[in-house]
């Protein structure tokens, strides 16, 4: 999503674009980064963006993702009416609920002849992908969910009434824009001293005022605000929940994690970040790699700055022969001891070397 916001590096292949007609969601614009003919040898990711703007395309093109990108295929899906410079969705079109969106995604996989994917979503998109995973357990290898909310009611419902006054035509009203900025950037808008903050927020505002169709965006927002509780317990796959300590969703993500099977679900909280894809891409890349290794994918890959012995203890495996996920190289005896802190991993910005700052 957001092809226009970053010029791809010369060695990048341009994403292949497809329009896939679904039963209940109309035409979905799909962008494939990587060679699907190689899917037997590569990790296949399915991404869905958040409200307003999430460019997974830009994130995948970040230098820290270069090694993962070379060994993977990314299928980016725009929700209805969210491709760049889209026309208004027709009045006769009923914008799908997050549940219907999740259920219909399997049409895209069938169209592209893809058997299995790892879901990678943020915010509203994470919620959609989780619903896809619950409905299609045989097609999902794992879920990486950034700022995913489990319950219908969150702090953001306070904004709901303001939204009802957001007119579909013309520019985004101020209250709606405030809501989207809060949704995207969280508490950092009041307590973050990052010098790039104004620039990043301005780019986001420019984006929602220019290439995104505001009428269609409102429909996605309403679908998110009207979402039903997410029964993630019913998902039998491995799940990595990622949030930033400064995110407006941090407490909602922690609450979601508490209800899940700890042998399946891992929580990663990133210090000093609200929008983790923009502010801590290296840490998200590291966690994606570790998660994939836990699924037996990208096993030969090491990222700069990750001590392999420390992060993955080669001799320690789960009962089914797979390496432990996101462990710290403990012995099996230590691993078996209940340790509440182990279940919630917080990465401090100072702990990992950062080559790209």
CSV table of C-alpha atoms in Angstrom, one decimal:
chain,number,residue,atom,x,y,z
A,1,UNK,CA,0.0,0.0,0.0
A,2,UNK,CA,1.3,3.5,-0.6
A,3,UNK,CA,3.4,2.7,-3.7
A,4,UNK,CA,3.8,6.4,-4.5
A,5,UNK,CA,5.3,7.5,-1.2
A,6,UNK,CA,8.7,6.0,-1.6
A,7,UNK,CA,10.9,5.4,-4.6
A,8,UNK,CA,12.0,1.8,-4.7
A,9,UNK,CA,15.7,1.1,-4.8
A,10,UNK,CA,17.0,0.2,-8.3
A,11,UNK,CA,17.4,-3.5,-7.5
A,12,UNK,CA,13.7,-3.8,-6.4
A,13,UNK,CA,11.4,-5.4,-8.8
A,14,UNK,CA,8.2,-3.4,-9.2
A,15,UNK,CA,5.3,-5.0,-7.4
A,16,UNK,CA,2.9,-7.0,-9.6
A,17,UNK,CA,-0.6,-5.5,-9.4
A,18,UNK,CA,-3.8,-7.6,-9.6
A,19,UNK,CA,-7.4,-6.8,-9.1
A,20,UNK,CA,-9.2,-9.8,-7.5
A,21,UNK,CA,-13.0,-9.9,-7.5
A,22,UNK,CA,-14.4,-11.3,-4.3
A,23,UNK,CA,-17.9,-12.4,-3.4
A,24,UNK,CA,-18.7,-9.9,-0.7
A,25,UNK,CA,-15.9,-7.3,-0.8
A,26,UNK,CA,-16.0,-6.3,-4.4
A,27,UNK,CA,-12.7,-5.8,-6.2
A,28,UNK,CA,-9.6,-5.9,-4.1
A,29,UNK,CA,-6.3,-4.3,-5.3
A,30,UNK,CA,-3.4,-6.6,-4.6
A,31,UNK,CA,0.3,-5.9,-4.9
A,32,UNK,CA,2.8,-8.8,-4.9
A,33,UNK,CA,6.4,-8.0,-4.0
A,34,UNK,CA,8.6,-10.9,-5.0
A,35,UNK,CA,8.4,-13.9,-7.3
A,36,UNK,CA,5.4,-16.2,-6.6
A,37,UNK,CA,6.9,-18.8,-8.9
A,38,UNK,CA,9.4,-19.3,-6.1
A,39,UNK,CA,6.9,-19.8,-3.3
A,40,UNK,CA,8.1,-23.3,-2.5
A,41,UNK,CA,11.4,-21.8,-1.4
A,42,UNK,CA,10.3,-18.6,0.2
A,43,UNK,CA,8.3,-17.3,3.1
A,44,UNK,CA,5.0,-15.8,1.9
A,45,UNK,CA,3.5,-12.9,3.8
A,46,UNK,CA,0.0,-11.5,3.5
A,47,UNK,CA,-0.3,-7.9,4.7
A,48,UNK,CA,-3.3,-5.6,5.4
A,49,UNK,CA,-2.9,-1.9,6.3
A,50,UNK,CA,-4.4,0.1,9.1
A,51,UNK,CA,-6.8,3.0,9.0
A,52,UNK,CA,-5.4,6.0,7.2
A,53,UNK,CA,-2.1,4.8,6.0
A,54,UNK,CA,0.2,1.9,6.7
A,55,UNK,CA,2.8,1.2,4.0
A,56,UNK,CA,3.9,-2.3,4.4
A,57,UNK,CA,5.5,-1.8,1.0
A,58,UNK,CA,7.7,1.0,2.4
A,59,UNK,CA,8.5,-1.1,5.5
A,60,UNK,CA,9.6,-4.1,3.3
A,61,UNK,CA,11.8,-1.8,1.3
A,62,UNK,CA,13.6,-0.5,4.5
A,63,UNK,CA,17.2,-1.5,4.5
A,64,UNK,CA,16.7,-3.6,7.7
A,65,UNK,CA,14.2,-5.8,5.8
A,66,UNK,CA,16.5,-6.4,2.8
A,67,UNK,CA,17.6,-9.9,3.7
A,68,UNK,CA,14.1,-11.0,4.6
A,69,UNK,CA,12.7,-9.5,1.4
A,70,UNK,CA,15.2,-11.4,-0.8
A,71,UNK,CA,13.9,-14.7,0.7
A,72,UNK,CA,10.2,-13.8,0.8
A,73,UNK,CA,7.2,-12.8,-1.1
A,74,UNK,CA,4.8,-10.1,0.2
A,75,UNK,CA,1.2,-10.0,-0.9
A,76,UNK,CA,-0.2,-6.5,0.1
A,77,UNK,CA,-3.9,-6.0,0.0
A,78,UNK,CA,-5.8,-2.7,-0.1
A,79,UNK,CA,-9.2,-2.8,1.6
A,80,UNK,CA,-12.0,-1.7,-0.8
A,81,UNK,CA,-11.6,1.8,-2.1
A,82,UNK,CA,-8.1,2.3,-0.6
A,83,UNK,CA,-5.9,2.1,-3.6
A,84,UNK,CA,-4.1,5.4,-4.4
A,85,UNK,CA,-6.4,8.0,-5.9
A,86,UNK,CA,-9.4,5.6,-5.8
A,87,UNK,CA,-12.9,6.8,-6.9
A,88,UNK,CA,-15.8,6.9,-4.4
A,89,UNK,CA,-17.2,3.5,-3.8
A,90,UNK,CA,-20.7,3.3,-5.3
A,91,UNK,CA,-23.6,4.0,-2.9
A,92,UNK,CA,-25.0,0.6,-3.8
A,93,UNK,CA,-21.8,-1.0,-2.3
A,94,UNK,CA,-22.0,-2.2,1.3
A,95,UNK,CA,-18.6,-1.8,2.9
A,96,UNK,CA,-17.8,-5.2,4.5
A,97,UNK,CA,-17.4,-5.7,8.2
A,98,UNK,CA,-13.9,-6.7,9.4
A,99,UNK,CA,-15.2,-10.2,9.8
A,100,UNK,CA,-16.4,-10.4,6.1
A,101,UNK,CA,-13.1,-8.9,4.9
A,102,UNK,CA,-11.2,-11.5,6.8
A,103,UNK,CA,-13.3,-14.4,5.5
A,104,UNK,CA,-13.0,-13.2,1.9
A,105,UNK,CA,-9.2,-12.9,1.8
A,106,UNK,CA,-9.0,-16.6,1.0
A,107,UNK,CA,-10.2,-15.6,-2.5
A,108,UNK,CA,-6.9,-13.7,-3.1
A,109,UNK,CA,-4.8,-16.7,-2.1
A,110,UNK,CA,-6.8,-19.0,-4.4
A,111,UNK,CA,-6.5,-16.5,-7.2
A,112,UNK,CA,-2.7,-16.3,-6.8
A,113,UNK,CA,-2.5,-20.1,-6.2
A,114,UNK,CA,-0.9,-19.6,-2.8
A,115,UNK,CA,-1.3,-22.4,-0.2
A,116,UNK,CA,0.0,-20.9,3.0
A,117,UNK,CA,0.9,-17.5,4.3
A,118,UNK,CA,2.1,-15.7,7.4
A,119,UNK,CA,-0.3,-12.9,8.2
A,120,UNK,CA,1.3,-9.4,8.9
A,121,UNK,CA,-1.1,-6.7,9.8
A,122,UNK,CA,-1.4,-3.4,11.7
A,123,UNK,CA,-4.3,-2.0,13.7
A,124,UNK,CA,-7.6,-2.5,11.8
A,125,UNK,CA,-5.7,-4.7,9.3
A,126,UNK,CA,-4.3,-6.9,12.1
A,127,UNK,CA,-7.9,-7.4,13.3
A,128,UNK,CA,-8.9,-8.4,9.7
A,129,UNK,CA,-6.0,-10.8,9.4
A,130,UNK,CA,-6.7,-12.5,12.7
A,131,UNK,CA,-10.3,-13.1,11.5
A,132,UNK,CA,-8.8,-14.6,8.3
A,133,UNK,CA,-6.6,-16.9,10.4
A,134,UNK,CA,-9.5,-18.1,12.5
A,135,UNK,CA,-11.7,-18.8,9.5
A,136,UNK,CA,-8.9,-20.4,7.4
A,137,UNK,CA,-6.6,-22.3,9.8
A,138,UNK,CA,-5.3,-24.6,7.0
A,139,UNK,CA,-4.0,-21.6,5.0
A,140,UNK,CA,-2.1,-19.7,7.8
A,141,UNK,CA,1.3,-20.6,9.2
A,142,UNK,CA,1.4,-17.8,11.8
A,143,UNK,CA,0.1,-14.3,12.6
A,144,UNK,CA,2.2,-11.2,13.3
A,145,UNK,CA,-0.2,-8.6,14.6
A,146,UNK,CA,0.8,-5.1,15.3
A,147,UNK,CA,-1.4,-3.0,17.7
A,148,UNK,CA,-4.2,-5.6,17.4
A,149,UNK,CA,-7.3,-5.0,19.6
A,150,UNK,CA,-9.3,-8.0,20.8
A,151,UNK,CA,-12.4,-6.3,22.3
A,152,UNK,CA,-14.9,-4.1,20.6
A,153,UNK,CA,-14.7,-1.3,23.2
A,154,UNK,CA,-11.5,0.6,23.5
A,155,UNK,CA,-10.4,4.1,24.5
A,156,UNK,CA,-11.1,5.1,20.9
A,157,UNK,CA,-14.8,4.7,21.3
A,158,UNK,CA,-14.7,8.1,22.9
A,159,UNK,CA,-14.2,9.5,19.4
A,160,UNK,CA,-17.1,7.7,17.9
A,161,UNK,CA,-19.6,10.5,18.1
A,162,UNK,CA,-17.2,12.9,16.5
A,163,UNK,CA,-16.9,10.6,13.6
A,164,UNK,CA,-20.6,10.5,12.9
A,165,UNK,CA,-20.3,14.2,11.9
A,166,UNK,CA,-17.5,13.5,9.4
A,167,UNK,CA,-18.8,14.4,6.0
A,168,UNK,CA,-17.8,12.1,3.2
A,169,UNK,CA,-17.2,14.8,0.7
A,170,UNK,CA,-14.4,17.4,0.8
A,171,UNK,CA,-11.6,17.3,3.2
A,172,UNK,CA,-11.3,15.2,6.4
A,173,UNK,CA,-12.9,17.1,9.3
A,174,UNK,CA,-10.6,18.2,12.1
A,175,UNK,CA,-12.1,15.8,14.7
A,176,UNK,CA,-11.7,12.8,12.3
A,177,UNK,CA,-8.1,13.8,11.5
A,178,UNK,CA,-7.3,14.1,15.2
A,179,UNK,CA,-8.8,10.7,15.7
A,180,UNK,CA,-6.7,9.1,13.0
A,181,UNK,CA,-3.5,10.8,14.3
A,182,UNK,CA,-4.3,9.5,17.8
A,183,UNK,CA,-5.0,6.0,16.3
A,184,UNK,CA,-1.7,6.0,14.4
A,185,UNK,CA,0.7,7.7,16.7
A,186,UNK,CA,-0.7,7.1,20.2
A,187,UNK,CA,0.5,8.9,23.3
A,188,UNK,CA,3.7,10.2,21.7
A,189,UNK,CA,1.7,13.1,20.3
A,190,UNK,CA,1.6,14.6,23.8
A,191,UNK,CA,4.8,13.3,25.4
A,192,UNK,CA,7.3,12.5,22.6
A,193,UNK,CA,10.3,14.8,22.1
A,194,UNK,CA,11.4,13.1,18.8
A,195,UNK,CA,12.5,16.0,16.5
A,196,UNK,CA,11.1,14.1,13.5
A,197,UNK,CA,7.6,14.0,15.0
A,198,UNK,CA,6.2,17.0,13.3
A,199,UNK,CA,7.6,15.9,9.9
A,200,UNK,CA,6.2,12.4,10.3
A,201,UNK,CA,2.8,13.6,11.4
A,202,UNK,CA,2.7,16.2,8.5
A,203,UNK,CA,3.5,13.4,6.0
A,204,UNK,CA,0.6,11.4,7.5
A,205,UNK,CA,-1.8,14.3,7.3
A,206,UNK,CA,-0.7,15.0,3.7
A,207,UNK,CA,-1.3,11.4,2.8
A,208,UNK,CA,-4.9,11.3,4.2
A,209,UNK,CA,-5.7,14.6,2.6
A,210,UNK,CA,-4.3,13.7,-0.9
A,211,UNK,CA,-4.0,10.2,-2.3
A,212,UNK,CA,-6.6,8.4,0.0
A,213,UNK,CA,-10.3,8.8,-0.8
A,214,UNK,CA,-11.8,10.3,2.4
A,215,UNK,CA,-15.2,8.9,1.8
A,216,UNK,CA,-13.9,5.4,1.5
A,217,UNK,CA,-11.6,5.9,4.4
A,218,UNK,CA,-14.6,6.8,6.6
A,219,UNK,CA,-16.2,3.5,5.7
A,220,UNK,CA,-13.2,1.5,6.8
A,221,UNK,CA,-13.1,3.6,10.1
A,222,UNK,CA,-16.7,2.9,10.7
A,223,UNK,CA,-16.2,-0.8,10.1
A,224,UNK,CA,-13.4,-0.7,12.7
A,225,UNK,CA,-15.5,1.2,15.2
A,226,UNK,CA,-18.4,-1.3,14.7
A,227,UNK,CA,-16.2,-4.4,15.0
A,228,UNK,CA,-17.2,-7.3,17.1
A,229,UNK,CA,-15.0,-8.9,19.8
A,230,UNK,CA,-12.2,-11.0,18.3
A,231,UNK,CA,-12.2,-14.6,19.4
A,232,UNK,CA,-8.5,-15.1,18.9
A,233,UNK,CA,-8.4,-18.0,21.3
A,234,UNK,CA,-10.0,-20.0,18.5
A,235,UNK,CA,-6.9,-19.5,16.3
A,236,UNK,CA,-4.6,-22.6,16.6
A,237,UNK,CA,-1.6,-21.0,15.0
A,238,UNK,CA,1.4,-19.3,16.5
A,239,UNK,CA,0.8,-15.6,17.2
A,240,UNK,CA,3.2,-12.7,17.7
A,241,UNK,CA,1.6,-9.6,19.1
A,242,UNK,CA,3.7,-6.4,18.7
A,243,UNK,CA,3.0,-3.0,20.2
A,244,UNK,CA,4.9,0.1,21.3
A,245,UNK,CA,4.9,1.2,24.9
A,246,UNK,CA,3.7,4.6,23.7
A,247,UNK,CA,1.0,3.2,21.4
A,248,UNK,CA,-2.6,4.1,22.2
A,249,UNK,CA,-3.2,0.3,21.9
A,250,UNK,CA,-0.6,-0.9,24.3
A,251,UNK,CA,-3.0,-1.8,27.1
A,252,UNK,CA,-5.5,-3.4,24.7
A,253,UNK,CA,-2.8,-5.6,23.2
A,254,UNK,CA,-1.6,-6.6,26.7
A,255,UNK,CA,-5.2,-7.5,27.5
A,256,UNK,CA,-5.5,-9.6,24.3
A,257,UNK,CA,-2.3,-11.5,25.1
A,258,UNK,CA,-3.5,-12.3,28.7
A,259,UNK,CA,-6.4,-14.4,27.3
A,260,UNK,CA,-4.3,-16.4,24.8
A,261,UNK,CA,-2.5,-19.7,25.2
A,262,UNK,CA,1.1,-18.7,26.2
A,263,UNK,CA,2.6,-21.6,24.3
A,264,UNK,CA,1.2,-20.2,21.1
A,265,UNK,CA,1.2,-16.4,21.7
A,266,UNK,CA,4.2,-14.1,22.3
A,267,UNK,CA,3.9,-10.4,23.3
A,268,UNK,CA,6.6,-8.0,22.2
A,269,UNK,CA,6.5,-4.4,23.6
A,270,UNK,CA,9.0,-2.0,22.1
A,271,UNK,CA,10.2,0.8,24.3
A,272,UNK,CA,9.9,4.5,23.3
A,273,UNK,CA,7.8,3.8,20.3
A,274,UNK,CA,4.1,4.4,19.4
A,275,UNK,CA,4.2,3.7,15.6
A,276,UNK,CA,6.6,0.8,15.7
A,277,UNK,CA,7.0,0.4,11.9
A,278,UNK,CA,8.2,4.0,11.5
A,279,UNK,CA,10.1,4.3,14.8
A,280,UNK,CA,11.6,0.9,15.4
A,281,UNK,CA,11.7,-1.0,12.0
A,282,UNK,CA,14.9,-2.9,12.9
A,283,UNK,CA,13.3,-4.3,16.0
A,284,UNK,CA,10.1,-5.3,14.1
A,285,UNK,CA,12.4,-7.0,11.4
A,286,UNK,CA,14.3,-8.9,14.1
A,287,UNK,CA,11.1,-10.2,15.7
A,288,UNK,CA,9.6,-11.2,12.3
A,289,UNK,CA,12.8,-13.2,11.6
A,290,UNK,CA,12.7,-14.9,15.0
A,291,UNK,CA,9.0,-15.7,14.5
A,292,UNK,CA,9.6,-17.2,11.1
A,293,UNK,CA,12.5,-19.3,12.3
A,294,UNK,CA,10.1,-20.7,14.9
A,295,UNK,CA,7.9,-21.8,11.9
A,296,UNK,CA,10.9,-23.4,10.2
A,297,UNK,CA,11.2,-20.6,7.7
A,298,UNK,CA,14.2,-18.3,6.8
A,299,UNK,CA,16.3,-20.7,9.0
A,300,UNK,CA,19.6,-19.9,7.4
A,301,UNK,CA,19.2,-16.2,7.7
A,302,UNK,CA,20.9,-14.0,10.3
A,303,UNK,CA,20.4,-10.3,10.6
A,304,UNK,CA,23.3,-7.9,11.4
A,305,UNK,CA,23.5,-7.3,15.1
A,306,UNK,CA,21.7,-10.5,16.2
A,307,UNK,CA,24.0,-12.9,18.1
A,308,UNK,CA,22.7,-16.2,16.9
A,309,UNK,CA,23.9,-18.2,19.9
A,310,UNK,CA,22.3,-15.8,22.4
A,311,UNK,CA,19.0,-15.6,20.6
A,312,UNK,CA,18.5,-19.2,19.4
A,313,UNK,CA,20.0,-22.0,21.4
A,314,UNK,CA,20.6,-24.6,18.7
A,315,UNK,CA,20.4,-27.6,21.1
A,316,UNK,CA,17.1,-26.6,22.6
A,317,UNK,CA,14.0,-27.5,20.8
A,318,UNK,CA,10.3,-27.9,21.5
A,319,UNK,CA,8.9,-31.3,21.8
A,320,UNK,CA,8.0,-31.4,18.1
A,321,UNK,CA,11.6,-30.6,17.1
A,322,UNK,CA,11.1,-27.0,16.4
A,323,UNK,CA,13.3,-24.3,17.9
A,324,UNK,CA,11.9,-22.2,20.7
A,325,UNK,CA,10.5,-18.9,19.7
A,326,UNK,CA,11.9,-15.7,21.0
A,327,UNK,CA,13.8,-17.5,23.8
A,328,UNK,CA,17.0,-16.1,25.3
A,329,UNK,CA,19.1,-19.3,25.0
A,330,UNK,CA,18.0,-20.8,28.3
A,331,UNK,CA,18.4,-24.5,29.2
A,332,UNK,CA,15.3,-26.6,28.8
A,333,UNK,CA,15.1,-26.8,32.6
A,334,UNK,CA,15.0,-23.0,32.9
A,335,UNK,CA,12.6,-22.8,30.0
A,336,UNK,CA,10.1,-25.1,31.8
A,337,UNK,CA,10.0,-23.0,35.0
A,338,UNK,CA,7.0,-20.6,35.0
A,339,UNK,CA,8.4,-17.2,34.4
A,340,UNK,CA,5.9,-14.4,33.9
A,341,UNK,CA,8.5,-12.0,32.6
A,342,UNK,CA,9.5,-14.4,29.9
A,343,UNK,CA,6.0,-14.3,28.5
A,344,UNK,CA,6.1,-10.6,27.9
A,345,UNK,CA,9.3,-9.5,26.2
A,346,UNK,CA,10.2,-5.8,26.3
A,347,UNK,CA,13.0,-4.8,23.9
A,348,UNK,CA,14.8,-1.7,25.1
A,349,UNK,CA,16.1,0.5,22.4
A,350,UNK,CA,19.6,0.3,23.9
A,351,UNK,CA,19.8,-3.5,23.9
A,352,UNK,CA,20.1,-4.1,20.2
A,353,UNK,CA,22.7,-2.5,18.0
A,354,UNK,CA,21.1,-0.3,15.4
A,355,UNK,CA,23.0,-0.1,12.2
A,356,UNK,CA,20.7,2.2,10.3
A,357,UNK,CA,20.3,5.1,12.7
